[in-house]
């Protein structure tokens, strides 16, 4: 209102096209990412162990998945709130969201190990587990009613179907609107965003229970799904900010995304840094205070050996440092700084996932190094994460090359252009 | 503008606008003209008005941050002082200064003081509370809460002159410009308000005065009970009588046939620490009574009251004929003893001390406040409590049913854990009376040499003392 909304550029304006520089990178990134991923997996599997390779693969997978799910949540919540400010950056989020489709296929290796029976990291699949851990047969039989390869596969398929369905529906509707400009599409998406959100939240929470929490079959934390979600939505905001920044640097969206949008994304990043810490601490405090052996074991494993340092690193570098650093409005209103902190948190998000998944490879004080896999193990884990993220990036650029990088015919696009923080 | 206005003090100039856009344009105009003491009044928040008026970003976030940090510091210091220094007290086996437990309070106080900082900081920055503003004298200003936008230039502005401001504003698409003058409505506060206020303040002193008086005077009248049913709970305590039941006992025995969980698995000797078969030979009635109690759950009824009351005396009681279980029925392993240690440290060490010398925190506190009815907890390290005079079964019974001031722990500690404590107490006792044979061979040598060294040192010291004595004697 203060500033008259600038005119929307025509749909074929270079501002809305993926810059040639980036679209040329698509195939090399895909191929390179796939190679690095396979290389990392081979290094982890043959250099350390079958289980190690699979565990590091799961870490990389959950890393990419939580970001994609976080982006889906972002898209849905914008529709639910009929948000105006975010329309110019929503397509970036949608591009991250549609990566749920290739990620669904990348889950197959994890299922495969369960069915082949070789190298699976889910200990509940081990018939000797109950005896080895002195569990009463009754407890264990009850657990196995839920934790068995058949039911696990069915549940995983349901989660993946829900996500792929949601991602495809919301992505297609948004892209179709680029051509038709119909307001009906926005109204439909708004209508479906509420049930979609409920489906997403529940399925995500249960997926994290199934895929990550059951790595320690006897451990449980009802908060675990929320914890993973908190990290995911934080990383998603960072990915959106970073992606938008790169697009702007290479020539797209130059006038469309302003410092105001970075400011809002920065606020989200700031807020969710604390939300993540809040949820993480809530989970920790309850377990720590109650001091019940079957609950503390999970945290105890993360307080011994090298894992104690990783835990402390998360406290200082995933929470305190970014929290203090992004507190100032001046930081959030400088796009290069927002970009820098976004990339920083994206790296720390990997550490967070790594901290959740990898320690389950060992039990007891003496095996800490086994879970890290030594220098080879660390290198292999990083290779896999970088490989999978690069593969996703390449695919994202491929999709972006065929569509536009902003939902320029969304009815609220003009409102978003003129958006200003007070 | 009437002539009347010219004689009154001028506070500034106000202009009225009909749309946001004209208002914002006007704001920018007067900002660019160099006015800084300006204000805009709108029926709803207008984005970008700060920039249009040239208002600098507020200092409020810094006040909020300072408030938050103050709250955080106070909360942490307070808790560390209270729980770690002033009254060190172990809660749930956590360290005195256990940061995770302090976090919720620290978090809440951070938020509280940050909000106080924001709220009162905002008042301070805005000069609130302000009961009146000269601009209210403008007859059209009421519409600022409805459908009109107002722009105000204060006369205190350095570059303000009335004619210039009016000329500038006239140029900005307004149809109404007015001079804001001193409000000449009566400033007298209504009498009844003052009277009420004084009365309320006067009345509010009464409770404080009553309290102050009570602090310095004594009274022979009984205490005034605001909630009598909370001070005198109608619920019966243990060991009290009641007219509700025929046997007058407030504590009810378990319904016949009740079986406590897990108790079916264990035999009576294990549950009571008494050899039941021997007891049956001695006192058939007592045995029957006990068998009737178990395994329906461990009642607080003392299996051998005579023994429990006198067993801990200085000499071994001749009255104690109970055939106690002599040795711990559970196989002794290091894990079992360690389990006993953990239980001992949780339940027993508060009174008996971690070393079993009877100098636990509760005892220390009782001494500090000189509690007259306090009976010091027994030290585990006395002959009468060694296993030859105080069988394991009897110790188990004491833990289960209590003795003197010590309550029974049957309700808190599981049977097996009570036996584990017995095992640990035996280990504790041995640790204070260990002979050299208990020490592994590899360490015996070092201990022997250390012992020799210490003996030698003591001897030398004694000789030196003697010498000094002699010297003193000769001098004298």
PDB file of C-alpha atoms in Angstrom, chain A residues 79-282:
ATOM      1  CA  UNK A  79      -2.617 -22.368   1.650  1.00  0.00           C
ATOM      2  CA  UNK A  80      -4.317 -22.977   4.959  1.00  0.00           C
ATOM      3  CA  UNK A  81      -3.604 -19.438   6.159  1.00  0.00           C
ATOM      4  CA  UNK A  82      -4.281 -17.943   2.722  1.00  0.00           C
ATOM      5  CA  UNK A  83      -0.916 -16.308   3.100  1.00  0.00           C
ATOM      6  CA  UNK A  84      -0.119 -13.514   0.691  1.00  0.00           C
ATOM      7  CA  UNK A  85       3.497 -12.727   1.500  1.00  0.00           C
ATOM      8  CA  UNK A  86       4.906 -16.108   0.553  1.00  0.00           C
ATOM      9  CA  UNK A  87       3.558 -16.543  -2.970  1.00  0.00           C
ATOM     10  CA  UNK A  88       6.791 -15.430  -4.662  1.00  0.00           C
ATOM     11  CA  UNK A  89       8.832 -18.073  -2.848  1.00  0.00           C
ATOM     12  CA  UNK A  90       6.174 -20.791  -2.746  1.00  0.00           C
ATOM     13  CA  UNK A  91       7.258 -22.397  -6.013  1.00  0.00           C
ATOM     14  CA  UNK A  92      10.720 -23.013  -4.585  1.00  0.00           C
ATOM     15  CA  UNK A  93       9.061 -24.826  -1.693  1.00  0.00           C
ATOM     16  CA  UNK A  94       6.885 -26.744  -4.150  1.00  0.00           C
ATOM     17  CA  UNK A  95       9.961 -27.839  -6.084  1.00  0.00           C
ATOM     18  CA  UNK A  96      11.473 -29.218  -2.888  1.00  0.00           C
ATOM     19  CA  UNK A  97       8.134 -30.828  -2.052  1.00  0.00           C
ATOM     20  CA  UNK A  98       7.874 -32.703  -5.370  1.00  0.00           C
ATOM     21  CA  UNK A  99      11.162 -34.428  -4.536  1.00  0.00           C
ATOM     22  CA  UNK A 100       9.011 -36.719  -2.380  1.00  0.00           C
ATOM     23  CA  UNK A 101       8.347 -38.655  -5.601  1.00  0.00           C
ATOM     24  CA  UNK A 102      11.980 -39.716  -6.271  1.00  0.00           C
ATOM     25  CA  UNK A 103      12.531 -40.093  -2.516  1.00  0.00           C
ATOM     26  CA  UNK A 104       9.743 -42.675  -2.423  1.00  0.00           C
ATOM     27  CA  UNK A 105      11.837 -44.813  -4.769  1.00  0.00           C
ATOM     28  CA  UNK A 106      14.976 -44.237  -2.758  1.00  0.00           C
ATOM     29  CA  UNK A 107      13.280 -45.930   0.191  1.00  0.00           C
ATOM     30  CA  UNK A 108      13.216 -49.261  -1.680  1.00  0.00           C
ATOM     31  CA  UNK A 109      16.789 -50.311  -0.683  1.00  0.00           C
ATOM     32  CA  UNK A 110      15.838 -50.030   2.993  1.00  0.00           C
ATOM     33  CA  UNK A 111      12.809 -52.242   2.494  1.00  0.00           C
ATOM     34  CA  UNK A 112      14.873 -54.601   0.355  1.00  0.00           C
ATOM     35  CA  UNK A 113      17.356 -55.334   3.153  1.00  0.00           C
ATOM     36  CA  UNK A 114      14.446 -56.288   5.357  1.00  0.00           C
ATOM     37  CA  UNK A 115      13.079 -58.728   2.815  1.00  0.00           C
ATOM     38  CA  UNK A 116      16.398 -60.171   1.746  1.00  0.00           C
ATOM     39  CA  UNK A 117      17.309 -60.486   5.416  1.00  0.00           C
ATOM     40  CA  UNK A 118      20.845 -59.344   4.759  1.00  0.00           C
ATOM     41  CA  UNK A 119      22.275 -56.138   6.267  1.00  0.00           C
ATOM     42  CA  UNK A 120      19.072 -54.821   7.753  1.00  0.00           C
ATOM     43  CA  UNK A 121      19.536 -52.239  10.475  1.00  0.00           C
ATOM     44  CA  UNK A 122      16.221 -52.880  12.187  1.00  0.00           C
ATOM     45  CA  UNK A 123      17.100 -55.003  15.176  1.00  0.00           C
ATOM     46  CA  UNK A 124      13.536 -56.150  15.729  1.00  0.00           C
ATOM     47  CA  UNK A 125      14.004 -58.289  12.641  1.00  0.00           C
ATOM     48  CA  UNK A 126      16.682 -60.234  14.499  1.00  0.00           C
ATOM     49  CA  UNK A 127      15.078 -63.386  15.987  1.00  0.00           C
ATOM     50  CA  UNK A 128      17.675 -63.533  18.766  1.00  0.00           C
ATOM     51  CA  UNK A 129      17.071 -59.975  19.974  1.00  0.00           C
ATOM     52  CA  UNK A 130      14.624 -60.776  22.769  1.00  0.00           C
ATOM     53  CA  UNK A 131      16.798 -63.509  24.223  1.00  0.00           C
ATOM     54  CA  UNK A 132      19.942 -61.448  23.950  1.00  0.00           C
ATOM     55  CA  UNK A 133      18.348 -58.542  25.807  1.00  0.00           C
ATOM     56  CA  UNK A 134      16.550 -60.672  28.416  1.00  0.00           C
ATOM     57  CA  UNK A 135      13.115 -59.493  27.355  1.00  0.00           C
ATOM     58  CA  UNK A 136      10.052 -61.326  28.505  1.00  0.00           C
ATOM     59  CA  UNK A 137       8.576 -63.268  25.578  1.00  0.00           C
ATOM     60  CA  UNK A 138       5.209 -61.670  26.204  1.00  0.00           C
ATOM     61  CA  UNK A 139       6.498 -58.117  25.763  1.00  0.00           C
ATOM     62  CA  UNK A 140       8.452 -59.096  22.713  1.00  0.00           C
ATOM     63  CA  UNK A 141       5.550 -60.930  21.073  1.00  0.00           C
ATOM     64  CA  UNK A 142       3.408 -57.840  21.537  1.00  0.00           C
ATOM     65  CA  UNK A 143       6.100 -55.693  19.939  1.00  0.00           C
ATOM     66  CA  UNK A 144       6.395 -58.084  17.018  1.00  0.00           C
ATOM     67  CA  UNK A 145       2.712 -57.737  16.262  1.00  0.00           C
ATOM     68  CA  UNK A 146       3.572 -54.232  15.106  1.00  0.00           C
ATOM     69  CA  UNK A 147       7.201 -54.616  14.150  1.00  0.00           C
ATOM     70  CA  UNK A 148       7.352 -57.261  11.462  1.00  0.00           C
ATOM     71  CA  UNK A 149       8.512 -56.946   7.862  1.00  0.00           C
ATOM     72  CA  UNK A 150       5.018 -57.391   6.402  1.00  0.00           C
ATOM     73  CA  UNK A 151       3.214 -54.752   8.441  1.00  0.00           C
ATOM     74  CA  UNK A 152       6.242 -52.459   8.271  1.00  0.00           C
ATOM     75  CA  UNK A 153       6.170 -52.608   4.480  1.00  0.00           C
ATOM     76  CA  UNK A 154       2.449 -51.926   4.347  1.00  0.00           C
ATOM     77  CA  UNK A 155       2.780 -48.938   6.641  1.00  0.00           C
ATOM     78  CA  UNK A 156       5.759 -47.545   4.734  1.00  0.00           C
ATOM     79  CA  UNK A 157       3.834 -47.896   1.483  1.00  0.00           C
ATOM     80  CA  UNK A 158       0.890 -46.019   2.995  1.00  0.00           C
ATOM     81  CA  UNK A 159       3.116 -43.134   4.158  1.00  0.00           C
ATOM     82  CA  UNK A 160       4.858 -42.877   0.819  1.00  0.00           C
ATOM     83  CA  UNK A 161       1.567 -43.001  -1.073  1.00  0.00           C
ATOM     84  CA  UNK A 162       0.104 -40.223   1.063  1.00  0.00           C
ATOM     85  CA  UNK A 163       3.141 -38.012   0.524  1.00  0.00           C
ATOM     86  CA  UNK A 164       3.467 -38.650  -3.191  1.00  0.00           C
ATOM     87  CA  UNK A 165      -0.272 -38.047  -3.555  1.00  0.00           C
ATOM     88  CA  UNK A 166      -0.140 -34.754  -1.665  1.00  0.00           C
ATOM     89  CA  UNK A 167       2.998 -33.558  -3.415  1.00  0.00           C
ATOM     90  CA  UNK A 168       1.730 -34.386  -6.888  1.00  0.00           C
ATOM     91  CA  UNK A 169      -1.705 -32.857  -6.273  1.00  0.00           C
ATOM     92  CA  UNK A 170      -0.449 -29.560  -4.878  1.00  0.00           C
ATOM     93  CA  UNK A 171       2.394 -29.285  -7.359  1.00  0.00           C
ATOM     94  CA  UNK A 172       0.203 -30.042 -10.399  1.00  0.00           C
ATOM     95  CA  UNK A 173      -2.545 -27.637  -9.321  1.00  0.00           C
ATOM     96  CA  UNK A 174      -0.034 -24.862  -8.804  1.00  0.00           C
ATOM     97  CA  UNK A 175       1.719 -25.485 -12.128  1.00  0.00           C
ATOM     98  CA  UNK A 176      -1.563 -25.719 -14.004  1.00  0.00           C
ATOM     99  CA  UNK A 177      -2.482 -22.334 -12.606  1.00  0.00           C
ATOM    100  CA  UNK A 178       0.600 -20.904 -14.348  1.00  0.00           C
ATOM    101  CA  UNK A 179      -1.235 -21.557 -17.621  1.00  0.00           C
ATOM    102  CA  UNK A 180      -4.853 -20.955 -16.761  1.00  0.00           C
ATOM    103  CA  UNK A 181      -4.573 -18.418 -13.952  1.00  0.00           C
ATOM    104  CA  UNK A 182      -7.857 -19.718 -12.534  1.00  0.00           C
ATOM    105  CA  UNK A 183      -8.735 -18.659  -9.007  1.00  0.00           C
ATOM    106  CA  UNK A 184     -10.641 -21.917  -8.535  1.00  0.00           C
ATOM    107  CA  UNK A 185      -7.340 -23.800  -8.278  1.00  0.00           C
ATOM    108  CA  UNK A 186      -6.280 -21.678  -5.303  1.00  0.00           C
ATOM    109  CA  UNK A 187      -9.653 -22.173  -3.650  1.00  0.00           C
ATOM    110  CA  UNK A 188      -9.431 -25.936  -4.150  1.00  0.00           C
ATOM    111  CA  UNK A 189      -5.953 -26.070  -2.710  1.00  0.00           C
ATOM    112  CA  UNK A 190      -7.058 -24.013   0.275  1.00  0.00           C
ATOM    113  CA  UNK A 191      -9.945 -26.382   0.870  1.00  0.00           C
ATOM    114  CA  UNK A 192      -7.762 -29.478   0.770  1.00  0.00           C
ATOM    115  CA  UNK A 193      -4.873 -28.025   2.743  1.00  0.00           C
ATOM    116  CA  UNK A 194      -6.532 -28.662   6.119  1.00  0.00           C
ATOM    117  CA  UNK A 195      -7.131 -32.421   5.767  1.00  0.00           C
ATOM    118  CA  UNK A 196      -3.817 -32.672   3.920  1.00  0.00           C
ATOM    119  CA  UNK A 197      -2.027 -31.140   6.881  1.00  0.00           C
ATOM    120  CA  UNK A 198      -3.577 -33.614   9.285  1.00  0.00           C
ATOM    121  CA  UNK A 199      -2.628 -36.513   7.031  1.00  0.00           C
ATOM    122  CA  UNK A 200       0.897 -35.192   6.634  1.00  0.00           C
ATOM    123  CA  UNK A 201       1.489 -34.593  10.333  1.00  0.00           C
ATOM    124  CA  UNK A 202       0.213 -37.991  11.397  1.00  0.00           C
ATOM    125  CA  UNK A 203       1.945 -39.927   8.628  1.00  0.00           C
ATOM    126  CA  UNK A 204       5.212 -38.071   9.176  1.00  0.00           C
ATOM    127  CA  UNK A 205       5.153 -38.721  12.911  1.00  0.00           C
ATOM    128  CA  UNK A 206       4.413 -42.404  12.420  1.00  0.00           C
ATOM    129  CA  UNK A 207       7.003 -42.733   9.659  1.00  0.00           C
ATOM    130  CA  UNK A 208       9.653 -41.334  11.960  1.00  0.00           C
ATOM    131  CA  UNK A 209       8.556 -43.748  14.689  1.00  0.00           C
ATOM    132  CA  UNK A 210       8.794 -46.646  12.262  1.00  0.00           C
ATOM    133  CA  UNK A 211      11.908 -45.752  10.334  1.00  0.00           C
ATOM    134  CA  UNK A 212      14.103 -44.112  12.919  1.00  0.00           C
ATOM    135  CA  UNK A 213      12.754 -44.770  16.405  1.00  0.00           C
ATOM    136  CA  UNK A 214      12.458 -48.535  15.941  1.00  0.00           C
ATOM    137  CA  UNK A 215      16.177 -48.710  15.239  1.00  0.00           C
ATOM    138  CA  UNK A 216      16.149 -49.069  19.026  1.00  0.00           C
ATOM    139  CA  UNK A 217      13.209 -51.459  19.252  1.00  0.00           C
ATOM    140  CA  UNK A 218      12.613 -51.175  22.971  1.00  0.00           C
ATOM    141  CA  UNK A 219      12.924 -47.405  23.155  1.00  0.00           C
ATOM    142  CA  UNK A 220       9.987 -45.063  22.814  1.00  0.00           C
ATOM    143  CA  UNK A 221       9.352 -41.346  22.962  1.00  0.00           C
ATOM    144  CA  UNK A 222       5.974 -40.045  21.910  1.00  0.00           C
ATOM    145  CA  UNK A 223       7.670 -36.763  21.115  1.00  0.00           C
ATOM    146  CA  UNK A 224      10.112 -38.226  18.642  1.00  0.00           C
ATOM    147  CA  UNK A 225       7.948 -37.542  15.578  1.00  0.00           C
ATOM    148  CA  UNK A 226       7.564 -33.908  16.587  1.00  0.00           C
ATOM    149  CA  UNK A 227      11.300 -33.643  17.168  1.00  0.00           C
ATOM    150  CA  UNK A 228      12.070 -34.856  13.649  1.00  0.00           C
ATOM    151  CA  UNK A 229       9.374 -32.589  12.276  1.00  0.00           C
ATOM    152  CA  UNK A 230      10.863 -29.591  14.101  1.00  0.00           C
ATOM    153  CA  UNK A 231      14.260 -30.230  12.543  1.00  0.00           C
ATOM    154  CA  UNK A 232      12.677 -30.842   9.138  1.00  0.00           C
ATOM    155  CA  UNK A 233      10.570 -27.693   9.006  1.00  0.00           C
ATOM    156  CA  UNK A 234      13.581 -25.638  10.136  1.00  0.00           C
ATOM    157  CA  UNK A 235      15.753 -27.142   7.410  1.00  0.00           C
ATOM    158  CA  UNK A 236      12.958 -26.636   4.877  1.00  0.00           C
ATOM    159  CA  UNK A 237      12.815 -22.911   5.591  1.00  0.00           C
ATOM    160  CA  UNK A 238      16.581 -22.783   5.206  1.00  0.00           C
ATOM    161  CA  UNK A 239      16.395 -24.690   1.926  1.00  0.00           C
ATOM    162  CA  UNK A 240      13.712 -22.314   0.612  1.00  0.00           C
ATOM    163  CA  UNK A 241      15.760 -19.246   1.583  1.00  0.00           C
ATOM    164  CA  UNK A 242      18.959 -20.704   0.149  1.00  0.00           C
ATOM    165  CA  UNK A 243      17.247 -21.861  -3.072  1.00  0.00           C
ATOM    166  CA  UNK A 244      15.642 -18.461  -3.592  1.00  0.00           C
ATOM    167  CA  UNK A 245      18.946 -16.723  -3.014  1.00  0.00           C
ATOM    168  CA  UNK A 246      20.702 -18.900  -5.598  1.00  0.00           C
ATOM    169  CA  UNK A 247      17.919 -18.278  -8.120  1.00  0.00           C
ATOM    170  CA  UNK A 248      18.227 -14.542  -7.584  1.00  0.00           C
ATOM    171  CA  UNK A 249      22.001 -14.592  -7.900  1.00  0.00           C
ATOM    172  CA  UNK A 250      21.740 -16.410 -11.230  1.00  0.00           C
ATOM    173  CA  UNK A 251      19.201 -13.981 -12.621  1.00  0.00           C
ATOM    174  CA  UNK A 252      15.645 -15.103 -11.850  1.00  0.00           C
ATOM    175  CA  UNK A 253      13.136 -13.406  -9.522  1.00  0.00           C
ATOM    176  CA  UNK A 254      15.357 -10.326  -9.242  1.00  0.00           C
ATOM    177  CA  UNK A 255      12.587  -7.795  -8.575  1.00  0.00           C
ATOM    178  CA  UNK A 256      10.051 -10.223  -7.234  1.00  0.00           C
ATOM    179  CA  UNK A 257      11.747 -11.468  -4.078  1.00  0.00           C
ATOM    180  CA  UNK A 258      12.753  -8.568  -1.869  1.00  0.00           C
ATOM    181  CA  UNK A 259      14.475  -8.126   1.407  1.00  0.00           C
ATOM    182  CA  UNK A 260      11.039  -8.352   3.034  1.00  0.00           C
ATOM    183  CA  UNK A 261      10.634 -11.982   2.006  1.00  0.00           C
ATOM    184  CA  UNK A 262      14.079 -12.853   3.319  1.00  0.00           C
ATOM    185  CA  UNK A 263      13.153 -11.092   6.510  1.00  0.00           C
ATOM    186  CA  UNK A 264      10.095 -13.318   6.918  1.00  0.00           C
ATOM    187  CA  UNK A 265      11.988 -16.501   6.072  1.00  0.00           C
ATOM    188  CA  UNK A 266      14.661 -15.383   8.507  1.00  0.00           C
ATOM    189  CA  UNK A 267      12.029 -14.939  11.211  1.00  0.00           C
ATOM    190  CA  UNK A 268      10.842 -18.468  10.555  1.00  0.00           C
ATOM    191  CA  UNK A 269      14.396 -19.800  10.734  1.00  0.00           C
ATOM    192  CA  UNK A 270      14.978 -17.933  13.986  1.00  0.00           C
ATOM    193  CA  UNK A 271      11.722 -19.172  15.465  1.00  0.00           C
ATOM    194  CA  UNK A 272      12.167 -22.783  14.424  1.00  0.00           C
ATOM    195  CA  UNK A 273      15.750 -22.909  15.679  1.00  0.00           C
ATOM    196  CA  UNK A 274      14.243 -22.345  19.068  1.00  0.00           C
ATOM    197  CA  UNK A 275      11.281 -24.629  18.427  1.00  0.00           C
ATOM    198  CA  UNK A 276      13.683 -27.439  17.563  1.00  0.00           C
ATOM    199  CA  UNK A 277      15.636 -26.827  20.773  1.00  0.00           C
ATOM    200  CA  UNK A 278      12.432 -26.556  22.765  1.00  0.00           C
ATOM    201  CA  UNK A 279      11.122 -29.889  21.511  1.00  0.00           C
ATOM    202  CA  UNK A 280      14.525 -31.521  21.867  1.00  0.00           C
ATOM    203  CA  UNK A 281      14.816 -30.281  25.425  1.00  0.00           C
ATOM    204  CA  UNK A 282      11.269 -31.284  26.315  1.00  0.00           C
TER     205      UNK A 282
END
